[in-house]
């Protein structure tokens, strides 16, 4: 592609006016005879002309761009959300500018401001913070929707999964197998929704709570937490793990400790990424409705409402081998 090729160059080559080139390239607003349009398309192809996206956006008053901020594309869950948002946006004629914060709150604010300055029509943000403070952001103001948050954030529409209900159902499933008190491997702040669901299931069953180990929401974090929990002689017979990545780490810890899944320890994870289908054994998981959440986030971003309410979608328990079914 020659970056110096202009619309005027195409017009001269095709023997038409610059306006006609614009009508052909942009599909209007005026009709062009097919023979003339064919000459223009041939000139565009031969000269390697590419319209200026910024100029096109100015003409139509719309950039047809969405911004999407995610914490870490190395996490299969965030990558899955990114692909789902991109797919939904493409179906509505939009492209997506993607930015990763690598798990930092300061970087999150910078990415939001940068994407807003790039002229996106709306922002979809998957925050690393339990309760993100976005009121003080300094960049241009564009509609912003929070995706996959566990709590309502005042001033912003948000979407999330029923984490409490999903964790409660997953833990109850383990308790229903008769394993006794179920352990919990989790990260983040104490008392978050997945932990609340785990506690609620223990109360419902009257079994009492198993041990808790906290670690980063990563494979390494799950491995360290699993090693601590299951090195003890009185370790639980089952464990609910708050993320798939942590569960992968827990599985490795159990293997190294000589404990078989589910014969010695049953495991259920939360998130439902494709990674759970390729562990040994396959992980029973509480799956987030990623496609539905992405569709709802794009819809709300493109049609911002006056109310900034929180939308909660149900999770789904996917039964596989690791729970003992």
XYZ file of N, CA and C in Angstrom, residues 211 227-237 257 259 264-265:
48
model
N -11.436 -25.345 55.706
C -10.366 -24.346 55.764
C -10.365 -23.440 54.531
N -1.044 -26.367 47.964
C 0.032 -27.051 48.681
C -0.121 -26.856 50.183
N -0.440 -25.617 50.577
C -0.618 -25.360 52.015
C -1.814 -26.136 52.576
N -2.936 -26.117 51.852
C -4.151 -26.746 52.366
C -4.021 -28.261 52.462
N -3.427 -28.870 51.457
C -3.462 -30.334 51.391
C -2.189 -31.007 51.893
N -1.247 -30.213 52.393
C -0.092 -30.798 53.073
C -0.441 -31.204 54.505
N -1.544 -30.664 55.003
C -1.955 -30.983 56.371
C -2.619 -32.365 56.420
N -2.388 -33.109 57.466
C -3.004 -34.442 57.551
C -4.519 -34.397 57.670
N -5.059 -33.284 58.177
C -6.513 -33.179 58.338
C -7.148 -32.366 57.210
N -6.565 -32.468 56.016
C -7.066 -31.673 54.894
C -8.494 -32.081 54.524
N -9.251 -31.149 53.896
C -10.625 -31.474 53.523
C -10.681 -32.508 52.408
N -11.820 -33.142 52.284
C -12.042 -34.164 51.249
C -12.478 -33.531 49.929
N 1.449 -34.040 45.726
C 1.267 -34.577 47.081
C 0.773 -36.023 47.068
N -2.122 -37.111 45.877
C -3.564 -37.191 46.104
C -4.296 -37.249 44.769
N -9.370 -38.990 46.159
C -8.928 -38.503 47.465
C -9.446 -37.098 47.765
N -9.508 -36.252 46.732
C -9.991 -34.869 46.888
C -10.831 -34.514 45.668
